[in-house]
Amino acid sequence: MRTEARGGERPCGAGRPARLGGSMIAAALVAVVLVHGTARAAEEGATPHEPSKFGADWQSWHANTNVTDMPSVQRGARNFVSYCLGCHGLKYQRWSRLGTDLTIPADLLQKDLLPPGDKVTDYIHTSMPSKDAELWFGKTPPDLTLMARARGPNYLYQYLKTFYVDPSRQTGVDNLRFPSTAMPDVLSELSGMKRAVFRDVTTKGEGGQFIHQQVFDHFETLAPGRLSDSEYDGFVRDTVNFLDYVSEPAQAARRALGVWVVLFLLVFTWLAWLVKREYWKDVH
């Protein structure tokens, strides 16, 4: 049986679309108001963005050395001769091997790198007498031939970038990576001079007593250097890259040869498996 609408009567459900549309609009308006209010409250409660403090993350700095980057290693050799050779030597490295590996012509090697009086066949020694060095610095500066292997490139990179002014020290500076270092900041003319800012941290010891410690917070620049931050960063990377090369001059060739050795072993393993299958086919 079909029921028809009569007069002013409307079929059941005829008014739902209008009511549904109004409900959706109202819900949307409420949502907009809530979102706007939440965003405004978050904006009012938010603190201004604090800029990152220079040097606060120094322990995570990486040298990212690459001994196959020949221009970088060549620049590092120049940096070492200019700023490091006066105190540190490379007693296991010859000038001739350096020129061959770094593709430096003999005339340029003699003109730009070799100290007066040294020959190409000589080992790379410092001209500073060890007795005088011990008298001046309290200890003889170490040889750097194997320093990158002993400490790692990241250690050297962090060491060269974390000198700071300390008037209490005899040299006038100290270092975060190697506290109480005897080495002066010989690169200060390039990097500039900076002050280390420390903050007081209180911790509770095992016996219940409170222990106060000075923890490094960030660096503050006192005087700029001749190089910008990015330029000095490149200078240090090149120098560490050179020391990484010196620690094992054949490491690039060793790694390249290692790829072929692994491929040979894989092919040899496959051939050995084929021979084994041929010998044992009648048994299985």
Short mmCIF file of C-alpha atoms in Angstrom, two decimals:
data_model
loop_
_atom_site.label_atom_id
_atom_site.label_comp_id
_atom_site.label_asym_id
_atom_site.label_seq_id
_atom_site.Cartn_x
_atom_site.Cartn_y
_atom_site.Cartn_z
CA MET A 1 0.00 0.00 0.00
CA ARG A 2 1.42 3.46 -0.94
CA THR A 3 0.81 6.47 1.24
CA GLU A 4 0.76 9.88 -0.49
CA ALA A 5 1.37 13.23 1.08
CA ARG A 6 -1.71 15.28 1.48
CA GLY A 7 -2.10 19.02 1.91
CA GLY A 8 0.65 20.45 4.12
CA GLU A 9 1.91 17.06 5.19
CA ARG A 10 5.44 16.06 4.20
CA PRO A 11 6.74 12.58 3.74
CA CYS A 12 8.77 11.20 6.64
CA GLY A 13 12.43 12.39 6.51
CA ALA A 14 11.85 15.22 4.04
CA GLY A 15 13.38 17.80 6.44
CA ARG A 16 16.57 15.87 7.35
CA PRO A 17 18.84 17.25 4.63
CA ALA A 18 18.28 20.81 5.79
CA ARG A 19 18.85 19.91 9.45
CA LEU A 20 21.92 17.81 8.55
CA GLY A 21 23.46 20.63 6.53
CA GLY A 22 22.95 23.07 9.38
CA SER A 23 24.55 20.66 11.84
CA MET A 24 27.61 20.23 9.61
CA ILE A 25 28.04 24.00 9.27
CA ALA A 26 27.76 24.46 13.01
CA ALA A 27 30.30 21.70 13.66
CA ALA A 28 32.70 23.25 11.18
CA LEU A 29 32.40 26.66 12.87
CA VAL A 30 33.07 25.10 16.28
CA ALA A 31 36.12 23.30 14.92
CA VAL A 32 37.49 26.52 13.44
CA VAL A 33 37.01 28.34 16.73
CA LEU A 34 38.72 25.54 18.68
CA VAL A 35 41.67 25.35 16.28
CA HIS A 36 42.08 29.13 16.31
CA GLY A 37 41.95 29.23 20.09
CA THR A 38 44.46 26.41 20.45
CA ALA A 39 46.87 27.99 18.00
CA ARG A 40 46.60 31.35 19.74
CA ALA A 41 47.20 29.78 23.14
CA ALA A 42 50.23 27.91 21.81
CA GLU A 43 51.56 31.09 20.24
CA GLU A 44 51.15 33.04 23.48
CA GLY A 45 52.75 30.29 25.56
CA ALA A 46 55.65 29.69 23.21
CA THR A 47 59.07 31.09 24.05
CA PRO A 48 61.21 32.84 21.44
CA HIS A 49 63.48 30.50 19.48
CA GLU A 50 66.89 30.43 21.10
CA PRO A 51 69.75 30.51 18.57
CA SER A 52 72.16 27.59 18.65
CA LYS A 53 75.26 28.19 20.74
CA PHE A 54 78.54 27.89 18.89
CA GLY A 55 80.58 24.90 20.03
CA ALA A 56 77.91 23.39 22.27
CA ASP A 57 77.95 20.24 20.11
CA TRP A 58 81.73 20.06 19.64
CA GLN A 59 81.90 16.40 20.65
CA SER A 60 79.80 15.46 17.62
CA TRP A 61 82.04 17.24 15.09
CA HIS A 62 83.42 14.92 12.40
CA ALA A 63 86.40 15.45 10.12
CA ASN A 64 84.89 13.53 7.18
CA THR A 65 88.32 12.93 5.68
CA ASN A 66 88.83 11.49 2.22
CA VAL A 67 92.44 10.64 1.33
CA THR A 68 91.48 10.19 -2.33
CA ASP A 69 90.65 13.91 -2.53
CA MET A 70 94.08 14.86 -3.85
CA PRO A 71 93.62 18.67 -3.87
CA SER A 72 92.58 18.51 -0.21
CA VAL A 73 95.60 16.39 0.75
CA GLN A 74 97.91 18.74 -1.17
CA ARG A 75 96.50 21.77 0.65
CA GLY A 76 96.90 19.86 3.92
CA ALA A 77 100.59 19.26 3.13
CA ARG A 78 101.02 22.99 2.56
CA ASN A 79 99.26 23.75 5.86
CA PHE A 80 101.40 21.25 7.75
CA VAL A 81 104.68 22.65 6.44
CA SER A 82 103.58 26.23 7.15
CA TYR A 83 102.15 25.80 10.66
CA CYS A 84 103.14 22.40 12.11
CA LEU A 85 106.61 21.42 10.87
CA GLY A 86 108.30 23.94 13.16
CA CYS A 87 107.47 21.71 16.15
CA HIS A 88 106.21 18.36 14.82
CA GLY A 89 107.88 15.94 12.45
CA LEU A 90 106.83 12.96 10.32
CA LYS A 91 109.77 10.66 10.96
CA TYR A 92 108.34 7.70 9.05
CA GLN A 93 107.60 9.65 5.85
CA ARG A 94 110.06 10.74 3.16
CA TRP A 95 109.72 13.87 1.08
CA SER A 96 110.12 11.75 -2.07
CA ARG A 97 107.19 9.49 -1.12
CA LEU A 98 105.13 12.58 -0.34
CA GLY A 99 105.84 14.08 -3.74
CA THR A 100 105.07 10.83 -5.57
CA ASP A 101 101.80 10.10 -3.79
CA LEU A 102 100.55 13.66 -3.99
CA THR A 103 101.70 14.09 -7.64
CA ILE A 104 103.81 17.12 -6.77
CA PRO A 105 106.54 17.85 -9.34
CA ALA A 106 110.10 17.67 -7.99
CA ASP A 107 110.82 21.33 -8.64
CA LEU A 108 107.67 22.49 -6.81
CA LEU A 109 108.38 20.09 -3.96
CA GLN A 110 111.87 21.52 -3.57
CA LYS A 111 110.69 25.11 -3.91
CA ASP A 112 107.48 25.19 -1.86
CA LEU A 113 107.69 22.41 0.73
CA LEU A 114 111.24 21.33 1.54
CA PRO A 115 112.96 23.35 4.30
CA PRO A 116 116.36 24.84 3.43
CA GLY A 117 119.08 22.22 3.59
CA ASP A 118 116.76 19.19 3.32
CA LYS A 119 117.00 16.74 0.44
CA VAL A 120 114.17 14.94 -1.29
CA THR A 121 115.37 11.59 0.03
CA ASP A 122 115.32 12.78 3.67
CA TYR A 123 112.67 11.89 6.21
CA ILE A 124 110.41 14.73 7.31
CA HIS A 125 111.91 15.97 10.58
CA THR A 126 111.29 19.14 12.53
CA SER A 127 114.10 21.61 12.92
CA MET A 128 113.31 22.19 16.63
CA PRO A 129 115.83 20.48 18.97
CA SER A 130 114.04 18.14 21.36
CA LYS A 131 115.88 19.49 24.42
CA ASP A 132 114.85 23.05 23.65
CA ALA A 133 111.27 21.96 22.99
CA GLU A 134 111.11 20.20 26.35
CA LEU A 135 112.51 23.29 28.06
CA TRP A 136 110.05 25.65 26.37
CA PHE A 137 106.86 23.55 26.47
CA GLY A 138 107.55 21.15 29.34
CA LYS A 139 107.59 18.16 26.97
CA THR A 140 108.78 17.31 23.50
CA PRO A 141 106.06 17.80 20.85
CA PRO A 142 105.01 14.36 19.56
CA ASP A 143 105.73 13.03 16.11
CA LEU A 144 102.53 13.13 14.02
CA THR A 145 103.17 10.34 11.52
CA LEU A 146 100.81 7.88 13.21
CA MET A 147 98.73 10.33 15.23
CA ALA A 148 95.65 9.96 12.98
CA ARG A 149 95.72 6.18 13.47
CA ALA A 150 96.34 6.43 17.21
CA ARG A 151 93.73 9.09 17.99
CA GLY A 152 91.51 9.15 14.92
CA PRO A 153 90.81 11.99 12.46
CA ASN A 154 87.80 13.23 14.47
CA TYR A 155 89.98 13.69 17.55
CA LEU A 156 92.48 15.82 15.61
CA TYR A 157 89.69 17.82 13.99
CA GLN A 158 88.04 18.58 17.34
CA TYR A 159 91.40 19.36 18.92
CA LEU A 160 92.31 22.01 16.34
CA LYS A 161 88.90 23.68 16.68
CA THR A 162 88.45 23.81 20.47
CA PHE A 163 91.27 26.09 21.66
CA TYR A 164 90.10 28.91 23.91
CA VAL A 165 91.68 31.75 25.88
CA ASP A 166 92.73 30.83 29.43
CA PRO A 167 94.93 33.41 31.20
CA SER A 168 95.76 30.92 33.95
CA ARG A 169 97.72 28.74 31.53
CA GLN A 170 101.37 29.41 30.69
CA THR A 171 100.58 29.48 26.97
CA GLY A 172 97.48 31.63 27.53
CA VAL A 173 95.14 29.02 26.04
CA ASP A 174 93.60 25.65 26.85
CA ASN A 175 91.75 23.02 24.86
CA LEU A 176 88.47 21.14 25.32
CA ARG A 177 89.55 17.98 23.52
CA PHE A 178 92.87 17.78 25.39
CA PRO A 179 92.65 19.77 28.64
CA SER A 180 95.89 21.23 30.03
CA THR A 181 97.57 20.89 26.66
CA ALA A 182 101.10 22.26 26.38
CA MET A 183 100.61 23.33 22.76
CA PRO A 184 99.94 27.01 22.08
CA ASP A 185 97.17 28.03 19.70
CA VAL A 186 99.37 28.47 16.63
CA LEU A 187 96.30 28.85 14.39
CA SER A 188 94.75 31.73 16.35
CA GLU A 189 95.61 34.21 13.61
CA LEU A 190 93.40 32.19 11.26
CA SER A 191 90.58 31.14 13.57
CA GLY A 192 90.51 34.15 15.86
CA MET A 193 90.36 34.11 19.66
CA LYS A 194 87.40 32.82 21.62
CA ARG A 195 86.37 32.43 25.24
CA ALA A 196 84.83 29.31 26.72
CA VAL A 197 81.65 29.86 28.72
CA PHE A 198 81.01 27.31 31.47
CA ARG A 199 77.89 26.71 33.55
CA ASP A 200 77.67 25.34 37.06
CA VAL A 201 76.05 21.90 37.34
CA THR A 202 75.16 20.39 40.69
CA THR A 203 74.89 16.62 41.06
CA LYS A 204 74.28 14.43 44.08
CA GLY A 205 77.09 12.06 45.00
CA GLU A 206 76.92 8.55 46.40
CA GLY A 207 77.20 9.78 49.98
CA GLY A 208 74.39 12.27 49.56
CA GLN A 209 76.67 15.28 49.29
CA PHE A 210 76.24 17.75 46.44
CA ILE A 211 79.02 18.07 43.87
CA HIS A 212 79.47 21.27 41.86
CA GLN A 213 81.05 20.99 38.43
CA GLN A 214 81.86 23.46 35.69
CA VAL A 215 80.48 22.16 32.39
CA PHE A 216 81.26 23.75 29.04
CA ASP A 217 78.32 25.56 27.48
CA HIS A 218 79.49 27.47 24.38
CA PHE A 219 82.18 29.67 22.84
CA GLU A 220 82.17 33.46 22.61
CA THR A 221 84.29 35.21 19.98
CA LEU A 222 86.75 37.74 21.40
CA ALA A 223 88.58 38.64 18.20
CA PRO A 224 87.96 37.40 14.64
CA GLY A 225 90.66 35.69 12.62
CA ARG A 226 91.81 36.13 9.04
CA LEU A 227 89.54 33.30 7.92
CA SER A 228 85.78 32.98 8.22
CA ASP A 229 84.28 30.05 10.09
CA SER A 230 83.70 28.06 6.90
CA GLU A 231 87.18 28.85 5.55
CA TYR A 232 88.86 27.83 8.80
CA ASP A 233 86.76 24.66 8.87
CA GLY A 234 88.08 23.79 5.40
CA PHE A 235 91.63 24.59 6.50
CA VAL A 236 91.39 22.18 9.44
CA ARG A 237 89.75 19.46 7.33
CA ASP A 238 92.55 19.66 4.75
CA THR A 239 95.21 19.48 7.47
CA VAL A 240 93.59 16.47 9.16
CA ASN A 241 93.07 14.84 5.77
CA PHE A 242 96.82 15.12 5.14
CA LEU A 243 97.62 13.59 8.54
CA ASP A 244 95.16 10.80 7.79
CA TYR A 245 97.02 10.10 4.53
CA VAL A 246 100.42 10.19 6.27
CA SER A 247 99.29 7.67 8.88
CA GLU A 248 98.90 5.08 6.07
CA PRO A 249 100.01 6.32 2.65
CA ALA A 250 98.87 3.11 0.93
CA GLN A 251 95.35 3.05 2.37
CA ALA A 252 93.66 4.30 -0.82
CA ALA A 253 95.39 1.61 -2.92
CA ARG A 254 94.62 -0.99 -0.24
CA ARG A 255 90.91 -0.20 -0.30
CA ALA A 256 90.79 -0.24 -4.10
CA LEU A 257 92.60 -3.59 -4.19
CA GLY A 258 90.31 -4.96 -1.50
CA VAL A 259 87.29 -4.68 -3.80
CA TRP A 260 88.97 -6.87 -6.41
CA VAL A 261 90.08 -9.37 -3.76
CA VAL A 262 86.51 -9.76 -2.52
CA LEU A 263 85.23 -10.22 -6.08
CA PHE A 264 87.92 -12.86 -6.73
CA LEU A 265 86.92 -14.74 -3.58
CA LEU A 266 83.27 -14.71 -4.63
CA VAL A 267 84.11 -16.08 -8.09
CA PHE A 268 86.50 -18.63 -6.60
CA THR A 269 83.79 -19.78 -4.16
CA TRP A 270 81.37 -20.27 -7.07
CA LEU A 271 83.95 -22.30 -9.04
CA ALA A 272 84.76 -24.42 -5.99
CA TRP A 273 81.05 -25.16 -5.55
CA LEU A 274 80.79 -26.27 -9.19
CA VAL A 275 83.79 -28.61 -8.76
CA LYS A 276 82.32 -30.02 -5.56
CA ARG A 277 79.00 -30.68 -7.27
CA GLU A 278 80.79 -32.44 -10.18
CA TYR A 279 82.79 -34.71 -7.87
CA TRP A 280 79.83 -35.64 -5.68
CA LYS A 281 77.14 -36.02 -8.31
CA ASP A 282 77.43 -39.84 -8.33
CA VAL A 283 77.29 -40.01 -4.52
CA HIS A 284 74.13 -37.95 -4.26
#
